[in-house]
Structure formats: structure tokens, C-alpha cells
Amino acid sequence: MENTFSQSIPNLNTHLNFGNFDPTNLDVEEVVNVTMLGDISGSMDEHKDELNETVKGCINDMQNFSQAPKIYLAQGSFGSDIHVLTGYQQINNVTAPVLNPNEGSTKLYEACHEFLKNMLTQQEKAMQAGILTKNIFFVITDGADNSSKPGSAKAVHDLIDYIKHNEALRGSFYSFLVGIGSPSIFENAQQEMGLHELHTIDANMAPDQKKAAFKKVFGILSASVKSASTKKGPLVI
């Protein structure tokens, strides 16, 4: 396929240092790049045990897939600031983070924008190396954005629209937003950013129920990665 990716591409410059793998060093036809973003604003502290346990379990699941060699994971967190925990690295070389929610605000939109720019930058490099990339983007938060730069949600939406309408990228991307709290808060965020799928968790659940709810949404992520890594052709979730 002719590489049409770079034509009219939005600005992908970022101030963050991701340290992604170099696709020119790979001898493969396809990779699955997974992005996991977690909210570490102070209000997430009451959910940190469930969050850390299920993130670790999800990474462990992916490391045990038969197609694990083609899976690459980037991890980040956001609150008052945006943090790169790992750029895209082969899943078996990744250690699950321990998230410690203690920041004062929520840069949800801005974090999604920065990590989406990194995702597209990495996909362009892979495409130039002749490697097909499938991207799965997963973000979990417990509140509305309250500190991103103006226009950040639209910037996310614009990038996703770009993917949808670019022939070289169509069918290569799927996204999940998980919200802990009132669905109405997260329905608005989903619509403003243009993310594909929304799942919500009732913050007032009994501990055992909340733990099960976390496992369910991270189970959806791991199942999606497994499907993407085993089925040929466009990404279908």
C-alpha cells in the first residue's frame, strides 16, 4: 500500500519523551500497540488498590498470550501533570506500574492528546518500515477534565477524525474510556473526544462488586488485544 499517512497530517510534536521501540529493528509484518492511561488525581486514591491490581493482572494476561511477541505497550498517568511511565515496549519487557493518586487536578483531554500524538508518530515510523500497526487506546478516570489547555478535547477529536478518514490508517485504531462515577460526566467526555466505547463503574459499589467491575473492564481490554493480535486484517472489536 502506498504510504499516504503524512499527507495533511496534524501537528504531532510533543514535549514529552516517550522512548518508544525502534520499528526499523523489527523483522515482523504486524504489531499491536496498546496505550494505557490512568488518572492519578487525588480522588482516585480510594480506587487505587483495585486499579493497581487490575492493571497488573491485565499486563500479565497480555504477557501470556501466544501472540505476545507482537504486542507493545505504552503506559501513562495524568493528574495535574502528564507522566510517561513507558513508551511502546515489547509487552514481556514491561513491568506493571504502581499508581499513587495524589495530584490535584485532572488533565484528561491533554493527556489523551499527547499519547495519541505519540501513537500516530510511532505508527508512521512503523509504516515507513513496512510494518502494519493496530492501535488500542484505553483510558480510565474518575472525573471530568478540569485543567487541560483550551481546545485539547477538540484536538483529540481531530486526530481521531484524521485516522477515520485517512485510507492508510482506517481500521487501525479503537479506543475505550472507563469512567468511575456518574455516566453523564463520561458520556460528555466521550463525545467531546470522539472515543469509541464507554464503560462506567459505580463508585459507590461494595468493595467486592467494585473489584469485579474493574476486572470486567480490564478484561475487555485484554480480550480486545488478544483479538487484534490473532485476527488478520483491519481492527474489529
CSV table of C-alpha atoms in Angstrom, one decimal:
chain,number,residue,atom,x,y,z
A,1,MET,CA,0.0,0.0,0.0
A,2,GLU,CA,1.2,3.5,-0.8
A,3,ASN,CA,2.1,5.5,2.2
A,4,THR,CA,-0.3,8.4,2.4
A,5,PHE,CA,0.0,8.9,6.1
A,6,SER,CA,2.0,12.0,6.1
A,7,GLN,CA,-0.3,13.9,3.7
A,8,SER,CA,-2.1,16.7,5.6
A,9,ILE,CA,-1.3,15.1,9.0
A,10,PRO,CA,-2.0,17.2,12.1
A,11,ASN,CA,0.9,18.5,14.2
A,12,LEU,CA,2.3,15.6,16.2
A,13,ASN,CA,5.0,17.5,18.1
A,14,THR,CA,5.1,16.8,21.8
A,15,HIS,CA,7.2,18.0,24.7
A,16,LEU,CA,7.1,14.5,26.3
A,17,ASN,CA,9.9,11.9,26.0
A,18,PHE,CA,8.3,8.5,25.2
A,19,GLY,CA,11.3,6.3,24.3
A,20,ASN,CA,9.4,4.0,22.0
A,21,PHE,CA,10.9,0.9,20.4
A,22,ASP,CA,12.5,1.4,17.0
A,23,PRO,CA,10.4,-0.4,14.4
A,24,THR,CA,13.3,-0.5,11.9
A,25,ASN,CA,14.9,-3.1,14.2
A,26,LEU,CA,12.0,-5.5,13.8
A,27,ASP,CA,11.5,-8.3,11.3
A,28,VAL,CA,7.8,-8.6,11.6
A,29,GLU,CA,4.7,-7.8,9.4
A,30,GLU,CA,2.5,-6.5,12.2
A,31,VAL,CA,2.5,-5.1,15.7
A,32,VAL,CA,-0.3,-4.3,18.1
A,33,ASN,CA,0.4,-1.1,20.1
A,34,VAL,CA,-1.6,-0.7,23.3
A,35,THR,CA,-1.8,2.6,25.2
A,36,MET,CA,-3.0,2.5,28.9
A,37,LEU,CA,-3.6,5.8,30.6
A,38,GLY,CA,-4.6,6.1,34.3
A,39,ASP,CA,-5.9,9.0,36.3
A,40,ILE,CA,-3.8,9.8,39.4
A,41,SER,CA,-5.7,12.8,40.7
A,42,GLY,CA,-6.3,12.7,44.5
A,43,SER,CA,-9.9,11.5,44.2
A,44,MET,CA,-8.6,8.2,42.6
A,45,ASP,CA,-6.9,7.3,45.9
A,46,GLU,CA,-10.0,5.4,47.1
A,47,HIS,CA,-9.8,3.2,44.0
A,48,LYS,CA,-6.0,2.7,43.8
A,49,ASP,CA,-6.0,-0.9,45.2
A,50,GLU,CA,-8.4,-2.1,42.5
A,51,LEU,CA,-6.7,-0.1,39.8
A,52,ASN,CA,-3.2,-1.3,40.6
A,53,GLU,CA,-4.3,-4.9,40.9
A,54,THR,CA,-6.2,-5.0,37.7
A,55,VAL,CA,-3.6,-3.1,35.7
A,56,LYS,CA,-1.1,-5.7,36.8
A,57,GLY,CA,-3.4,-8.6,36.0
A,58,CYS,CA,-4.1,-7.2,32.5
A,59,ILE,CA,-0.4,-6.8,31.7
A,60,ASN,CA,0.2,-10.4,33.0
A,61,ASP,CA,-2.6,-11.7,30.7
A,62,MET,CA,-1.1,-10.0,27.7
A,63,GLN,CA,2.3,-11.3,28.5
A,64,ASN,CA,0.9,-14.9,28.4
A,65,PHE,CA,-0.8,-14.6,25.0
A,66,SER,CA,0.6,-16.7,22.3
A,67,GLN,CA,0.9,-13.6,20.2
A,68,ALA,CA,2.7,-11.7,23.0
A,69,PRO,CA,5.8,-11.0,20.8
A,70,LYS,CA,3.8,-8.7,18.6
A,71,ILE,CA,2.2,-6.7,21.4
A,72,TYR,CA,3.8,-3.4,22.6
A,73,LEU,CA,2.6,-1.3,25.5
A,74,ALA,CA,2.8,2.4,26.4
A,75,GLN,CA,1.8,3.5,29.9
A,76,GLY,CA,1.0,6.9,31.2
A,77,SER,CA,-0.7,8.7,34.1
A,78,PHE,CA,-2.2,12.1,34.4
A,79,GLY,CA,-3.4,14.5,37.1
A,80,SER,CA,-2.1,18.0,37.4
A,81,ASP,CA,0.7,16.8,35.1
A,82,ILE,CA,1.1,14.2,32.4
A,83,HIS,CA,3.6,11.4,33.0
A,84,VAL,CA,5.1,8.9,30.6
A,85,LEU,CA,5.7,5.6,32.5
A,86,THR,CA,6.9,3.7,29.4
A,87,GLY,CA,6.8,4.4,25.8
A,88,TYR,CA,5.9,1.5,23.5
A,89,GLN,CA,7.9,-1.5,24.6
A,90,GLN,CA,7.5,-5.2,24.0
A,91,ILE,CA,5.0,-6.5,26.5
A,92,ASN,CA,7.3,-9.1,28.1
A,93,ASN,CA,9.7,-6.3,28.9
A,94,VAL,CA,7.1,-4.2,30.7
A,95,THR,CA,6.6,-4.1,34.5
A,96,ALA,CA,3.2,-3.1,35.8
A,97,PRO,CA,3.4,0.4,37.5
A,98,VAL,CA,2.2,1.2,41.0
A,99,LEU,CA,0.0,4.2,40.6
A,100,ASN,CA,-0.2,6.5,43.6
A,101,PRO,CA,-3.1,9.0,43.1
A,102,ASN,CA,-2.1,12.3,44.8
A,103,GLU,CA,-2.4,15.1,42.3
A,104,GLY,CA,-4.7,18.0,42.5
A,105,SER,CA,-6.5,18.2,39.1
A,106,THR,CA,-7.3,16.2,36.0
A,107,LYS,CA,-5.7,16.8,32.6
A,108,LEU,CA,-7.8,14.1,30.9
A,109,TYR,CA,-8.1,15.7,27.5
A,110,GLU,CA,-4.5,16.9,27.3
A,111,ALA,CA,-3.1,13.5,28.3
A,112,CYS,CA,-5.2,11.8,25.7
A,113,HIS,CA,-4.0,14.2,23.1
A,114,GLU,CA,-0.3,13.8,23.9
A,115,PHE,CA,-0.5,10.0,24.0
A,116,LEU,CA,-2.5,9.9,20.7
A,117,LYS,CA,0.2,12.0,19.0
A,118,ASN,CA,2.8,9.6,20.2
A,119,MET,CA,0.7,6.7,18.9
A,120,LEU,CA,0.4,8.2,15.5
A,121,THR,CA,4.1,9.1,15.4
A,122,GLN,CA,5.0,5.5,16.2
A,123,GLN,CA,2.6,4.2,13.6
A,124,GLU,CA,4.1,6.4,10.9
A,125,LYS,CA,7.6,5.1,11.7
A,126,ALA,CA,6.3,1.5,11.6
A,127,MET,CA,4.6,2.2,8.3
A,128,GLN,CA,7.8,3.6,6.8
A,129,ALA,CA,9.5,0.3,7.9
A,130,GLY,CA,6.7,-1.7,6.1
A,131,ILE,CA,5.1,-2.8,9.4
A,132,LEU,CA,1.3,-2.8,9.8
A,133,THR,CA,0.2,-1.4,13.2
A,134,LYS,CA,-3.1,-1.9,15.1
A,135,ASN,CA,-3.7,0.5,18.0
A,136,ILE,CA,-5.8,0.1,21.1
A,137,PHE,CA,-6.2,3.1,23.3
A,138,PHE,CA,-7.5,2.7,26.9
A,139,VAL,CA,-8.0,5.5,29.5
A,140,ILE,CA,-9.5,5.3,33.0
A,141,THR,CA,-10.6,8.3,35.1
A,142,ASP,CA,-13.0,9.1,37.9
A,143,GLY,CA,-13.9,12.7,37.0
A,144,ALA,CA,-14.3,15.4,34.4
A,145,ASP,CA,-11.4,17.2,32.9
A,146,ASN,CA,-10.7,20.4,34.9
A,147,SER,CA,-7.2,21.6,33.9
A,148,SER,CA,-6.3,20.8,30.2
A,149,LYS,CA,-5.4,23.6,27.9
A,150,PRO,CA,-8.4,25.0,25.9
A,151,GLY,CA,-9.0,23.1,22.8
A,152,SER,CA,-7.5,19.8,24.0
A,153,ALA,CA,-10.7,17.8,23.6
A,154,LYS,CA,-11.2,19.1,20.1
A,155,ALA,CA,-7.6,18.3,19.3
A,156,VAL,CA,-8.2,14.6,20.3
A,157,HIS,CA,-11.4,14.5,18.2
A,158,ASP,CA,-9.5,16.0,15.2
A,159,LEU,CA,-6.8,13.3,15.5
A,160,ILE,CA,-9.4,10.5,15.7
A,161,ASP,CA,-11.3,12.0,12.7
A,162,TYR,CA,-8.0,12.1,10.8
A,163,ILE,CA,-7.5,8.4,11.5
A,164,LYS,CA,-11.0,7.6,10.4
A,165,HIS,CA,-10.7,9.4,7.1
A,166,ASN,CA,-7.1,8.5,6.1
A,167,GLU,CA,-7.1,5.5,3.8
A,168,ALA,CA,-3.7,4.3,5.1
A,169,LEU,CA,-4.9,4.3,8.7
A,170,ARG,CA,-8.6,3.4,8.5
A,171,GLY,CA,-9.3,0.3,10.6
A,172,SER,CA,-6.2,0.6,12.6
A,173,PHE,CA,-7.5,2.2,15.8
A,174,TYR,CA,-10.0,1.5,18.6
A,175,SER,CA,-10.5,3.4,21.9
A,176,PHE,CA,-12.0,2.8,25.3
A,177,LEU,CA,-12.9,5.3,28.0
A,178,VAL,CA,-13.6,3.9,31.5
A,179,GLY,CA,-15.3,6.3,34.0
A,180,ILE,CA,-15.7,5.7,37.7
A,181,GLY,CA,-18.8,7.7,38.8
A,182,SER,CA,-21.8,9.2,37.1
A,183,PRO,CA,-22.2,8.1,33.5
A,184,SER,CA,-23.3,11.6,32.4
A,185,ILE,CA,-19.9,13.0,33.2
A,186,PHE,CA,-18.1,10.5,31.0
A,187,GLU,CA,-20.7,10.5,28.2
A,188,ASN,CA,-19.8,14.1,27.6
A,189,ALA,CA,-16.0,13.4,27.7
A,190,GLN,CA,-16.5,10.5,25.2
A,191,GLN,CA,-18.4,12.7,22.8
A,192,GLU,CA,-16.1,15.7,23.1
A,193,MET,CA,-13.0,13.5,22.3
A,194,GLY,CA,-14.7,11.1,19.9
A,195,LEU,CA,-13.6,7.9,21.7
A,196,HIS,CA,-15.3,4.7,20.5
A,197,GLU,CA,-16.5,2.9,23.6
A,198,LEU,CA,-17.5,4.0,27.1
A,199,HIS,CA,-17.7,1.8,30.2
A,200,THR,CA,-18.7,3.1,33.7
A,201,ILE,CA,-18.1,1.8,37.2
A,202,ASP,CA,-20.4,2.8,40.1
A,203,ALA,CA,-18.1,4.5,42.6
A,204,ASN,CA,-20.4,3.5,45.4
A,205,MET,CA,-20.4,-0.2,44.9
A,206,ALA,CA,-19.5,-2.6,47.7
A,207,PRO,CA,-15.8,-3.5,47.6
A,208,ASP,CA,-16.2,-6.9,46.1
A,209,GLN,CA,-18.6,-5.6,43.4
A,210,LYS,CA,-16.2,-2.8,42.6
A,211,LYS,CA,-13.3,-5.2,42.3
A,212,ALA,CA,-15.3,-7.3,39.9
A,213,ALA,CA,-16.2,-4.3,37.9
A,214,PHE,CA,-12.6,-3.3,37.5
A,215,LYS,CA,-11.7,-6.8,36.4
A,216,LYS,CA,-14.5,-6.8,33.9
A,217,VAL,CA,-13.4,-3.6,32.1
A,218,PHE,CA,-9.7,-4.6,32.1
A,219,GLY,CA,-10.8,-8.0,30.8
A,220,ILE,CA,-12.5,-6.2,27.9
A,221,LEU,CA,-9.2,-4.5,27.1
A,222,SER,CA,-7.1,-7.8,27.3
A,223,ALA,CA,-9.7,-9.6,25.1
A,224,SER,CA,-9.5,-6.8,22.6
A,225,VAL,CA,-5.8,-7.0,22.4
A,226,LYS,CA,-5.9,-10.8,22.0
A,227,SER,CA,-8.4,-10.4,19.2
A,228,ALA,CA,-6.3,-7.8,17.5
A,229,SER,CA,-3.1,-9.8,17.7
A,230,THR,CA,-4.7,-13.0,16.3
A,231,LYS,CA,-7.0,-11.8,13.6
A,232,LYS,CA,-5.6,-10.6,10.3
A,233,GLY,CA,-7.0,-7.6,8.6
A,234,PRO,CA,-8.5,-4.4,9.9
A,235,LEU,CA,-9.1,-3.9,13.6
A,236,VAL,CA,-12.6,-5.1,14.6
A,237,ILE,CA,-13.6,-5.1,18.2
